GROMACS .gro file of C-alpha atoms in nm:
model
  471
    1UNK     CA    1  14.870  16.851  15.357
    2UNK     CA    2  14.661  16.612  15.575
    3UNK     CA    3  14.352  16.765  15.736
    4UNK     CA    4  14.262  16.715  16.094
    5UNK     CA    5  13.973  16.485  15.990
    6UNK     CA    6  14.233  16.281  15.785
    7UNK     CA    7  14.468  16.258  16.082
    8UNK     CA    8  14.175  16.161  16.321
    9UNK     CA    9  14.066  15.886  16.075
   10UNK     CA   10  14.420  15.745  16.069
   11UNK     CA   11  14.434  15.738  16.448
   12UNK     CA   12  14.090  15.565  16.458
   13UNK     CA   13  14.210  15.313  16.196
   14UNK     CA   14  14.533  15.253  16.394
   15UNK     CA   15  14.346  15.185  16.729
   16UNK     CA   16  14.091  14.951  16.553
   17UNK     CA   17  14.381  14.758  16.403
   18UNK     CA   18  14.536  14.708  16.753
   19UNK     CA   19  14.219  14.574  16.891
   20UNK     CA   20  14.153  14.330  16.604
   21UNK     CA   21  14.518  14.222  16.597
   22UNK     CA   22  14.523  14.143  16.967
   23UNK     CA   23  14.232  13.903  16.909
   24UNK     CA   24  14.427  13.716  16.653
   25UNK     CA   25  14.645  13.540  16.917
   26UNK     CA   26  14.332  13.424  17.107
   27UNK     CA   27  14.097  13.350  16.821
   28UNK     CA   28  14.266  13.344  16.476
   29UNK     CA   29  13.939  13.342  16.275
   30UNK     CA   30  13.758  13.598  16.480
   31UNK     CA   31  14.066  13.834  16.482
   32UNK     CA   32  14.113  13.795  16.104
   33UNK     CA   33  13.755  13.868  16.039
   34UNK     CA   34  13.766  14.178  16.264
   35UNK     CA   35  14.059  14.306  16.051
   36UNK     CA   36  13.858  14.236  15.733
   37UNK     CA   37  13.561  14.427  15.882
   38UNK     CA   38  13.784  14.710  15.952
   39UNK     CA   39  13.917  14.714  15.592
   40UNK     CA   40  13.574  14.662  15.440
   41UNK     CA   41  13.448  14.996  15.564
   42UNK     CA   42  13.709  15.174  15.376
   43UNK     CA   43  13.710  14.957  15.055
   44UNK     CA   44  13.329  14.982  15.032
   45UNK     CA   45  13.339  15.359  15.038
   46UNK     CA   46  13.571  15.363  14.729
   47UNK     CA   47  13.308  15.214  14.484
   48UNK     CA   48  13.585  14.998  14.332
   49UNK     CA   49  13.353  14.710  14.241
   50UNK     CA   50  13.540  14.467  14.477
   51UNK     CA   51  13.336  14.150  14.549
   52UNK     CA   52  13.347  14.195  14.928
   53UNK     CA   53  13.085  13.930  14.983
   54UNK     CA   54  13.292  13.680  14.784
   55UNK     CA   55  13.600  13.775  14.982
   56UNK     CA   56  13.414  13.733  15.306
   57UNK     CA   57  13.293  13.388  15.206
   58UNK     CA   58  13.647  13.286  15.126
   59UNK     CA   59  13.791  13.426  15.456
   60UNK     CA   60  13.530  13.238  15.647
   61UNK     CA   61  13.633  12.915  15.474
   62UNK     CA   62  13.943  12.811  15.661
   63UNK     CA   63  14.041  12.588  15.371
   64UNK     CA   64  14.032  12.861  15.108
   65UNK     CA   65  14.350  12.990  14.956
   66UNK     CA   66  14.265  13.346  15.060
   67UNK     CA   67  14.223  13.240  15.421
   68UNK     CA   68  14.552  13.053  15.414
   69UNK     CA   69  14.719  13.350  15.249
   70UNK     CA   70  14.592  13.600  15.504
   71UNK     CA   71  14.688  13.368  15.784
   72UNK     CA   72  15.039  13.335  15.641
   73UNK     CA   73  15.081  13.705  15.627
   74UNK     CA   74  14.971  13.744  15.990
   75UNK     CA   75  15.191  13.455  16.096
   76UNK     CA   76  15.507  13.566  15.922
   77UNK     CA   77  15.483  13.954  15.928
   78UNK     CA   78  15.611  14.165  16.212
   79UNK     CA   79  15.317  14.343  16.393
   80UNK     CA   80  15.455  14.694  16.329
   81UNK     CA   81  15.529  14.624  15.960
   82UNK     CA   82  15.177  14.479  15.907
   83UNK     CA   83  15.013  14.769  16.088
   84UNK     CA   84  15.220  15.023  15.894
   85UNK     CA   85  15.137  14.845  15.565
   86UNK     CA   86  14.766  14.854  15.634
   87UNK     CA   87  14.770  15.211  15.747
   88UNK     CA   88  14.966  15.342  15.448
   89UNK     CA   89  14.853  15.109  15.168
   90UNK     CA   90  14.489  15.069  15.269
   91UNK     CA   91  14.407  15.387  15.465
   92UNK     CA   92  14.627  15.639  15.292
   93UNK     CA   93  14.669  15.508  14.939
   94UNK     CA   94  14.341  15.322  14.874
   95UNK     CA   95  14.100  15.519  15.086
   96UNK     CA   96  14.212  15.883  15.138
   97UNK     CA   97  14.452  15.902  14.836
   98UNK     CA   98  14.201  15.753  14.587
   99UNK     CA   99  13.938  16.000  14.682
  100UNK     CA  100  14.178  16.291  14.618
  101UNK     CA  101  14.313  16.131  14.302
  102UNK     CA  102  13.961  16.104  14.156
  103UNK     CA  103  13.888  16.465  14.239
  104UNK     CA  104  14.217  16.581  14.083
  105UNK     CA  105  14.137  16.389  13.764
  106UNK     CA  106  13.808  16.564  13.741
  107UNK     CA  107  13.943  16.896  13.822
  108UNK     CA  108  14.250  16.896  13.591
  109UNK     CA  109  14.101  16.681  13.310
  110UNK     CA  110  14.411  16.461  13.281
  111UNK     CA  111  14.547  16.124  13.419
  112UNK     CA  112  14.644  16.127  13.778
  113UNK     CA  113  14.809  15.807  13.878
  114UNK     CA  114  14.774  15.581  14.189
  115UNK     CA  115  15.146  15.524  14.203
  116UNK     CA  116  15.481  15.667  14.078
  117UNK     CA  117  15.778  15.458  13.971
  118UNK     CA  118  16.120  15.618  14.019
  119UNK     CA  119  16.475  15.533  13.939
  120UNK     CA  120  16.691  15.663  14.240
  121UNK     CA  121  17.003  15.568  14.036
  122UNK     CA  122  17.113  15.413  13.711
  123UNK     CA  123  17.409  15.249  13.891
  124UNK     CA  124  17.405  14.873  13.962
  125UNK     CA  125  17.644  14.632  14.132
  126UNK     CA  126  17.569  14.365  13.868
  127UNK     CA  127  17.592  14.336  13.495
  128UNK     CA  128  17.293  14.124  13.385
  129UNK     CA  129  17.277  14.008  13.036
  130UNK     CA  130  17.019  14.199  12.833
  131UNK     CA  131  16.933  14.449  13.104
  132UNK     CA  132  16.782  14.759  12.947
  133UNK     CA  133  16.837  14.965  13.256
  134UNK     CA  134  17.206  14.972  13.166
  135UNK     CA  135  17.119  15.163  12.853
  136UNK     CA  136  17.090  15.477  13.054
  137UNK     CA  137  17.446  15.481  13.168
  138UNK     CA  138  17.556  15.407  13.519
  139UNK     CA  139  17.628  15.757  13.667
  140UNK     CA  140  17.278  15.912  13.685
  141UNK     CA  141  17.120  15.975  14.017
  142UNK     CA  142  16.798  16.149  14.148
  143UNK     CA  143  16.880  16.352  14.454
  144UNK     CA  144  16.699  16.301  14.771
  145UNK     CA  145  16.560  16.653  14.722
  146UNK     CA  146  16.434  16.541  14.369
  147UNK     CA  147  16.261  16.239  14.521
  148UNK     CA  148  16.121  16.428  14.808
  149UNK     CA  149  15.973  16.696  14.576
  150UNK     CA  150  15.794  16.419  14.370
  151UNK     CA  151  15.652  16.271  14.672
  152UNK     CA  152  15.539  16.594  14.823
  153UNK     CA  153  15.375  16.694  14.506
  154UNK     CA  154  15.233  16.352  14.463
  155UNK     CA  155  15.060  16.359  14.793
  156UNK     CA  156  14.883  16.677  14.707
  157UNK     CA  157  14.722  16.482  14.417
  158UNK     CA  158  14.644  16.182  14.637
  159UNK     CA  159  14.944  15.970  14.551
  160UNK     CA  160  15.070  15.783  14.852
  161UNK     CA  161  15.230  15.474  14.680
  162UNK     CA  162  15.582  15.485  14.529
  163UNK     CA  163  15.801  15.223  14.362
  164UNK     CA  164  16.173  15.227  14.300
  165UNK     CA  165  16.369  15.059  14.012
  166UNK     CA  166  16.698  15.128  13.848
  167UNK     CA  167  16.979  15.043  13.817
  168UNK     CA  168  16.985  14.886  14.160
  169UNK     CA  169  16.788  15.107  14.401
  170UNK     CA  170  16.963  14.962  14.705
  171UNK     CA  171  17.279  15.128  14.598
  172UNK     CA  172  17.090  15.425  14.754
  173UNK     CA  173  16.955  15.226  15.056
  174UNK     CA  174  17.037  15.505  15.309
  175UNK     CA  175  16.843  15.758  15.103
  176UNK     CA  176  16.543  15.521  15.067
  177UNK     CA  177  16.523  15.482  15.438
  178UNK     CA  178  16.543  15.853  15.481
  179UNK     CA  179  16.248  15.904  15.249
  180UNK     CA  180  16.054  15.652  15.444
  181UNK     CA  181  16.118  15.866  15.755
  182UNK     CA  182  16.037  16.189  15.578
  183UNK     CA  183  15.699  16.030  15.444
  184UNK     CA  184  15.590  15.795  15.718
  185UNK     CA  185  15.237  15.799  15.565
  186UNK     CA  186  15.347  15.651  15.233
  187UNK     CA  187  15.404  15.288  15.114
  188UNK     CA  188  15.719  15.222  14.914
  189UNK     CA  189  15.829  14.916  14.718
  190UNK     CA  190  16.175  14.877  14.580
  191UNK     CA  191  16.269  14.635  14.300
  192UNK     CA  192  16.610  14.485  14.381
  193UNK     CA  193  16.855  14.213  14.284
  194UNK     CA  194  16.874  14.121  14.647
  195UNK     CA  195  17.249  14.109  14.680
  196UNK     CA  196  17.279  14.415  14.894
  197UNK     CA  197  17.031  14.302  15.154
  198UNK     CA  198  17.207  14.255  15.492
  199UNK     CA  199  17.117  14.236  15.853
  200UNK     CA  200  17.162  14.611  15.915
  201UNK     CA  201  16.938  14.698  15.628
  202UNK     CA  202  16.668  14.441  15.726
  203UNK     CA  203  16.671  14.595  16.075
  204UNK     CA  204  16.601  14.940  15.915
  205UNK     CA  205  16.314  14.788  15.706
  206UNK     CA  206  16.160  14.650  16.016
  207UNK     CA  207  16.203  14.975  16.194
  208UNK     CA  208  16.042  15.212  15.940
  209UNK     CA  209  15.776  14.953  15.844
  210UNK     CA  210  15.681  15.121  15.509
  211UNK     CA  211  15.944  14.997  15.258
  212UNK     CA  212  15.892  14.652  15.104
  213UNK     CA  213  16.119  14.470  14.856
  214UNK     CA  214  16.045  14.288  14.517
  215UNK     CA  215  16.343  14.063  14.453
  216UNK     CA  216  16.427  13.982  14.086
  217UNK     CA  217  16.455  13.609  14.002
  218UNK     CA  218  16.491  13.438  13.665
  219UNK     CA  219  16.429  13.076  13.789
  220UNK     CA  220  16.638  12.843  13.995
  221UNK     CA  221  17.024  12.874  14.047
  222UNK     CA  222  17.147  12.780  13.706
  223UNK     CA  223  16.901  12.993  13.509
  224UNK     CA  224  16.930  13.287  13.748
  225UNK     CA  225  17.309  13.291  13.763
  226UNK     CA  226  17.349  13.238  13.394
  227UNK     CA  227  17.205  13.587  13.351
  228UNK     CA  228  17.286  13.766  13.674
  229UNK     CA  229  17.626  13.611  13.760
  230UNK     CA  230  17.769  13.330  13.973
  231UNK     CA  231  17.654  13.320  14.327
  232UNK     CA  232  17.362  13.561  14.294
  233UNK     CA  233  17.104  13.305  14.352
  234UNK     CA  234  17.246  13.204  14.682
  235UNK     CA  235  17.278  13.568  14.788
  236UNK     CA  236  16.906  13.609  14.711
  237UNK     CA  237  16.815  13.306  14.918
  238UNK     CA  238  17.014  13.440  15.208
  239UNK     CA  239  16.838  13.778  15.172
  240UNK     CA  240  16.497  13.609  15.178
  241UNK     CA  241  16.578  13.415  15.487
  242UNK     CA  242  16.693  13.742  15.665
  243UNK     CA  243  16.362  13.913  15.562
  244UNK     CA  244  16.143  13.622  15.661
  245UNK     CA  245  16.319  13.589  16.002
  246UNK     CA  246  16.255  13.960  16.069
  247UNK     CA  247  15.891  13.965  15.961
  248UNK     CA  248  15.944  14.186  15.660
  249UNK     CA  249  15.699  14.204  15.369
  250UNK     CA  250  15.856  14.111  15.042
  251UNK     CA  251  15.792  13.951  14.710
  252UNK     CA  252  15.957  13.862  14.379
  253UNK     CA  253  15.983  14.026  14.035
  254UNK     CA  254  16.008  13.779  13.750
  255UNK     CA  255  16.064  13.853  13.382
  256UNK     CA  256  15.947  13.565  13.183
  257UNK     CA  257  16.081  13.457  12.849
  258UNK     CA  258  16.042  13.179  12.599
  259UNK     CA  259  16.327  12.997  12.776
  260UNK     CA  260  16.241  13.034  13.149
  261UNK     CA  261  15.858  13.046  13.146
  262UNK     CA  262  15.826  12.677  13.251
  263UNK     CA  263  16.069  12.717  13.547
  264UNK     CA  264  15.911  13.019  13.697
  265UNK     CA  265  15.559  12.881  13.694
  266UNK     CA  266  15.647  12.534  13.812
  267UNK     CA  267  15.509  12.396  14.144
  268UNK     CA  268  15.871  12.361  14.259
  269UNK     CA  269  15.948  12.728  14.198
  270UNK     CA  270  15.619  12.858  14.357
  271UNK     CA  271  15.668  12.622  14.670
  272UNK     CA  272  16.020  12.755  14.697
  273UNK     CA  273  15.891  13.111  14.706
  274UNK     CA  274  15.627  13.024  14.972
  275UNK     CA  275  15.886  12.838  15.190
  276UNK     CA  276  16.120  13.146  15.170
  277UNK     CA  277  15.847  13.379  15.285
  278UNK     CA  278  15.760  13.547  14.957
  279UNK     CA  279  15.407  13.713  14.979
  280UNK     CA  280  15.358  13.839  14.624
  281UNK     CA  281  15.504  13.770  14.289
  282UNK     CA  282  15.501  14.021  13.989
  283UNK     CA  283  15.533  13.867  13.647
  284UNK     CA  284  15.668  14.075  13.368
  285UNK     CA  285  15.652  13.975  12.995
  286UNK     CA  286  15.980  14.030  12.817
  287UNK     CA  287  15.973  14.367  12.635
  288UNK     CA  288  16.222  14.402  12.341
  289UNK     CA  289  16.339  14.742  12.458
  290UNK     CA  290  16.682  14.877  12.332
  291UNK     CA  291  16.878  14.848  12.013
  292UNK     CA  292  17.040  14.522  12.143
  293UNK     CA  293  16.724  14.354  12.259
  294UNK     CA  294  16.637  13.992  12.170
  295UNK     CA  295  16.270  13.972  12.043
  296UNK     CA  296  16.327  13.602  11.968
  297UNK     CA  297  16.303  13.541  12.341
  298UNK     CA  298  15.945  13.671  12.363
  299UNK     CA  299  15.701  13.382  12.465
  300UNK     CA  300  15.494  13.210  12.205
  301UNK     CA  301  15.112  13.259  12.202
  302UNK     CA  302  15.074  12.903  12.352
  303UNK     CA  303  15.316  12.994  12.633
  304UNK     CA  304  15.132  13.320  12.700
  305UNK     CA  305  14.811  13.143  12.740
  306UNK     CA  306  14.972  12.885  12.963
  307UNK     CA  307  15.110  13.143  13.199
  308UNK     CA  308  14.783  13.342  13.210
  309UNK     CA  309  14.587  13.031  13.311
  310UNK     CA  310  14.862  12.901  13.543
  311UNK     CA  311  14.892  13.224  13.745
  312UNK     CA  312  14.516  13.256  13.780
  313UNK     CA  313  14.515  12.900  13.914
  314UNK     CA  314  14.793  12.975  14.163
  315UNK     CA  315  14.602  13.273  14.308
  316UNK     CA  316  14.263  13.098  14.281
  317UNK     CA  317  14.050  13.115  14.586
  318UNK     CA  318  13.960  12.747  14.572
  319UNK     CA  319  14.289  12.571  14.488
  320UNK     CA  320  14.564  12.835  14.514
  321UNK     CA  321  14.878  12.798  14.705
  322UNK     CA  322  14.853  13.111  14.921
  323UNK     CA  323  15.074  13.324  14.697
  324UNK     CA  324  14.924  13.642  14.525
  325UNK     CA  325  15.076  13.671  14.173
  326UNK     CA  326  14.977  13.889  13.890
  327UNK     CA  327  15.090  13.935  13.534
  328UNK     CA  328  15.094  14.296  13.406
  329UNK     CA  329  15.043  14.183  13.052
  330UNK     CA  330  14.771  13.914  13.093
  331UNK     CA  331  14.576  14.079  13.377
  332UNK     CA  332  14.485  14.390  13.177
  333UNK     CA  333  14.119  14.299  13.189
  334UNK     CA  334  14.099  14.374  13.561
  335UNK     CA  335  14.252  14.727  13.533
  336UNK     CA  336  14.098  14.831  13.198
  337UNK     CA  337  14.388  14.779  12.973
  338UNK     CA  338  14.714  14.979  12.969
  339UNK     CA  339  14.781  15.155  13.312
  340UNK     CA  340  15.075  15.379  13.191
  341UNK     CA  341  15.088  15.748  13.100
  342UNK     CA  342  14.971  15.839  13.446
  343UNK     CA  343  14.643  15.644  13.420
  344UNK     CA  344  14.759  15.428  13.707
  345UNK     CA  345  15.125  15.497  13.706
  346UNK     CA  346  15.420  15.654  13.518
  347UNK     CA  347  15.799  15.631  13.539
  348UNK     CA  348  16.070  15.887  13.622
  349UNK     CA  349  16.421  15.774  13.515
  350UNK     CA  350  16.742  15.845  13.702
  351UNK     CA  351  16.792  16.161  13.477
  352UNK     CA  352  16.459  16.295  13.591
  353UNK     CA  353  16.280  16.234  13.258
  354UNK     CA  354  15.910  16.155  13.300
  355UNK     CA  355  15.817  15.848  13.085
  356UNK     CA  356  15.472  15.713  13.040
  357UNK     CA  357  15.595  15.359  13.116
  358UNK     CA  358  15.912  15.193  13.241
  359UNK     CA  359  15.937  15.022  12.911
  360UNK     CA  360  15.862  15.328  12.694
  361UNK     CA  361  16.179  15.544  12.699
  362UNK     CA  362  16.039  15.859  12.544
  363UNK     CA  363  15.968  16.194  12.710
  364UNK     CA  364  15.937  16.572  12.678
  365UNK     CA  365  15.926  16.661  13.052
  366UNK     CA  366  16.159  16.634  13.341
  367UNK     CA  367  16.093  16.666  13.709
  368UNK     CA  368  16.375  16.906  13.746
  369UNK     CA  369  16.198  17.154  13.522
  370UNK     CA  370  15.833  17.047  13.544
  371UNK     CA  371  15.582  16.994  13.825
  372UNK     CA  372  15.385  16.671  13.846
  373UNK     CA  373  15.082  16.834  13.718
  374UNK     CA  374  15.276  16.987  13.420
  375UNK     CA  375  15.397  16.641  13.337
  376UNK     CA  376  15.053  16.479  13.350
  377UNK     CA  377  14.919  16.761  13.131
  378UNK     CA  378  15.211  16.731  12.882
  379UNK     CA  379  15.143  16.641  12.517
  380UNK     CA  380  15.273  16.280  12.553
  381UNK     CA  381  15.069  16.211  12.877
  382UNK     CA  382  14.760  16.371  12.730
  383UNK     CA  383  14.808  16.147  12.416
  384UNK     CA  384  14.789  15.846  12.645
  385UNK     CA  385  14.488  16.000  12.834
  386UNK     CA  386  14.297  16.069  12.514
  387UNK     CA  387  14.355  15.732  12.349
  388UNK     CA  388  14.332  15.480  12.636
  389UNK     CA  389  14.237  15.205  12.613
  390UNK     CA  390  14.448  15.133  12.309
  391UNK     CA  391  14.249  14.822  12.238
  392UNK     CA  392  13.904  14.713  12.350
  393UNK     CA  393  14.052  14.379  12.398
  394UNK     CA  394  14.226  14.404  12.727
  395UNK     CA  395  14.431  14.091  12.649
  396UNK     CA  396  14.600  14.330  12.388
  397UNK     CA  397  14.665  14.629  12.621
  398UNK     CA  398  15.005  14.781  12.529
  399UNK     CA  399  15.054  15.042  12.258
  400UNK     CA  400  15.388  14.891  12.179
  401UNK     CA  401  15.381  14.511  12.232
  402UNK     CA  402  15.024  14.426  12.096
  403UNK     CA  403  14.946  14.746  11.909
  404UNK     CA  404  15.278  14.850  11.755
  405UNK     CA  405  15.109  15.100  11.514
  406UNK     CA  406  14.984  15.306  11.815
  407UNK     CA  407  15.297  15.419  11.997
  408UNK     CA  408  15.472  15.583  11.699
  409UNK     CA  409  15.172  15.807  11.660
  410UNK     CA  410  15.161  15.908  12.018
  411UNK     CA  411  15.542  15.985  12.024
  412UNK     CA  412  15.541  16.188  11.698
  413UNK     CA  413  15.220  16.380  11.770
  414UNK     CA  414  15.354  16.487  12.107
  415UNK     CA  415  15.711  16.559  12.001
  416UNK     CA  416  15.859  16.322  12.261
  417UNK     CA  417  16.226  16.230  12.223
  418UNK     CA  418  16.424  15.917  12.327
  419UNK     CA  419  16.558  15.932  12.683
  420UNK     CA  420  16.824  15.668  12.623
  421UNK     CA  421  17.152  15.854  12.665
  422UNK     CA  422  17.377  15.565  12.561
  423UNK     CA  423  17.200  15.425  12.248
  424UNK     CA  424  16.886  15.618  12.149
  425UNK     CA  425  16.624  15.395  11.979
  426UNK     CA  426  16.371  15.527  11.738
  427UNK     CA  427  16.016  15.437  11.815
  428UNK     CA  428  15.985  15.281  11.464
  429UNK     CA  429  16.279  15.045  11.538
  430UNK     CA  430  16.127  14.952  11.879
  431UNK     CA  431  15.777  14.884  11.751
  432UNK     CA  432  15.902  14.692  11.448
  433UNK     CA  433  16.037  14.430  11.679
  434UNK     CA  434  15.688  14.377  11.818
  435UNK     CA  435  15.495  14.357  11.482
  436UNK     CA  436  15.533  13.984  11.419
  437UNK     CA  437  15.456  13.903  11.785
  438UNK     CA  438  15.140  14.122  11.776
  439UNK     CA  439  15.010  13.955  11.467
  440UNK     CA  440  15.071  13.612  11.602
  441UNK     CA  441  14.903  13.683  11.937
  442UNK     CA  442  14.610  13.870  11.791
  443UNK     CA  443  14.386  13.564  11.682
  444UNK     CA  444  14.438  13.384  12.014
  445UNK     CA  445  14.357  13.701  12.209
  446UNK     CA  446  14.042  13.778  12.000
  447UNK     CA  447  13.908  13.426  12.038
  448UNK     CA  448  13.968  13.429  12.416
  449UNK     CA  449  13.796  13.774  12.432
  450UNK     CA  450  13.510  13.695  12.200
  451UNK     CA  451  13.434  13.391  12.413
  452UNK     CA  452  13.434  13.612  12.711
  453UNK     CA  453  13.680  13.391  12.890
  454UNK     CA  454  13.897  13.699  12.927
  455UNK     CA  455  13.625  13.846  13.155
  456UNK     CA  456  13.640  13.552  13.395
  457UNK     CA  457  13.698  13.626  13.754
  458UNK     CA  458  14.060  13.636  13.895
  459UNK     CA  459  14.154  13.280  13.987
  460UNK     CA  460  13.937  13.108  13.729
  461UNK     CA  461  14.110  12.878  13.486
  462UNK     CA  462  14.018  12.913  13.118
  463UNK     CA  463  14.066  12.668  12.843
  464UNK     CA  464  14.308  12.766  12.556
  465UNK     CA  465  14.133  12.854  12.234
  466UNK     CA  466  14.098  12.584  11.968
  467UNK     CA  467  14.369  12.740  11.769
  468UNK     CA  468  14.613  12.685  12.055
  469UNK     CA  469  14.494  12.318  12.086
  470UNK     CA  470  14.523  12.230  11.722
  471UNK     CA  471  14.867  12.387  11.661
   0.00000   0.00000   0.00000
């Protein structure tokens, strides 16, 4: 429960934001720097190693990508939405929550995450080709009481940031809005296919201010609709227009494969995102999860190097396009490798099973039987805690994709079982699909890491290793 000091701090932050925001209309640069000064006080106290002086220099340069990005957020975001985001994400999640989270880690000697990912439902209004979420079946749901329990217990451990996936979370849009009302101090993001976004729902997003969307895209219309169904792309474009017109914060979620990687990193695609109002873009490497997965669609090593360099250039402070994009597989160096197993996050499926990762469908705990602390101290999660990082080379972070010998040991030693109710997959079968990929990627990753190019700053472009050039 929030202390009086905590509540007073939130009120002070809120008032300081109002003063700074009011200056934006009169003097954009001055108002923006006042907002940064406000945030800096809290970020600096976290000891996160953020280069605040570098960020300040970029903000002071009106031609920098960071300056343009912040200006675009201010220009295109509703004041209430922006204020709520900063209060909940910066003050609650990053400042207050992070302090409590670190204290809990020390006290309980286990991983305590910064965010929790939940599946409100396994149901979906689409039938996308190759979607692993459908493997769970389509009639599972977490009750609003289940989700409220997770959030209440989470806040006791310092967790104020929650994500939803599925299934299609917006099948439960009324419940998601209700949870925003029940927990107005938390920040929520929902992955969505975008087809259920309408004017009434956008009005609710604007009203509560603490729920943001990450809309799935596979590329332009032909590629997107080939997987998701005819007409879906145009529905997504309409949803983006509604969200932008109403000043809502939203981004995209992009799964990249051997076939679509060039399209989803092209100038045309990124310019389209910016024009539509997208503020962030999360890129996910194809994971061959499920008995019917297609590992042949995983990117080649050359393609993986390309997207790593390309996304860093897009978000570069000097020559970026004002879009913050990140790649969970290629940006492992900035978060110390694998973030799963409660280290920074974990996943709760629509049956209530607590899984270390959204792509790792094994568990021996369930939120309907176990508290969050019991889950984080369970054998599987402690196996993650005791073995992370799984590789000192953070360009090879995953215990499945790049280190396929690791995950089977964790699963068997902890006694975890498959959570797939439709077609259970053995961990050996899953990791066998990654073995060839891991061996092919290893020499590229090792050369990049040995040359310390993998430790370059976010936004810096690195040259491919000689192996990639010669082949």
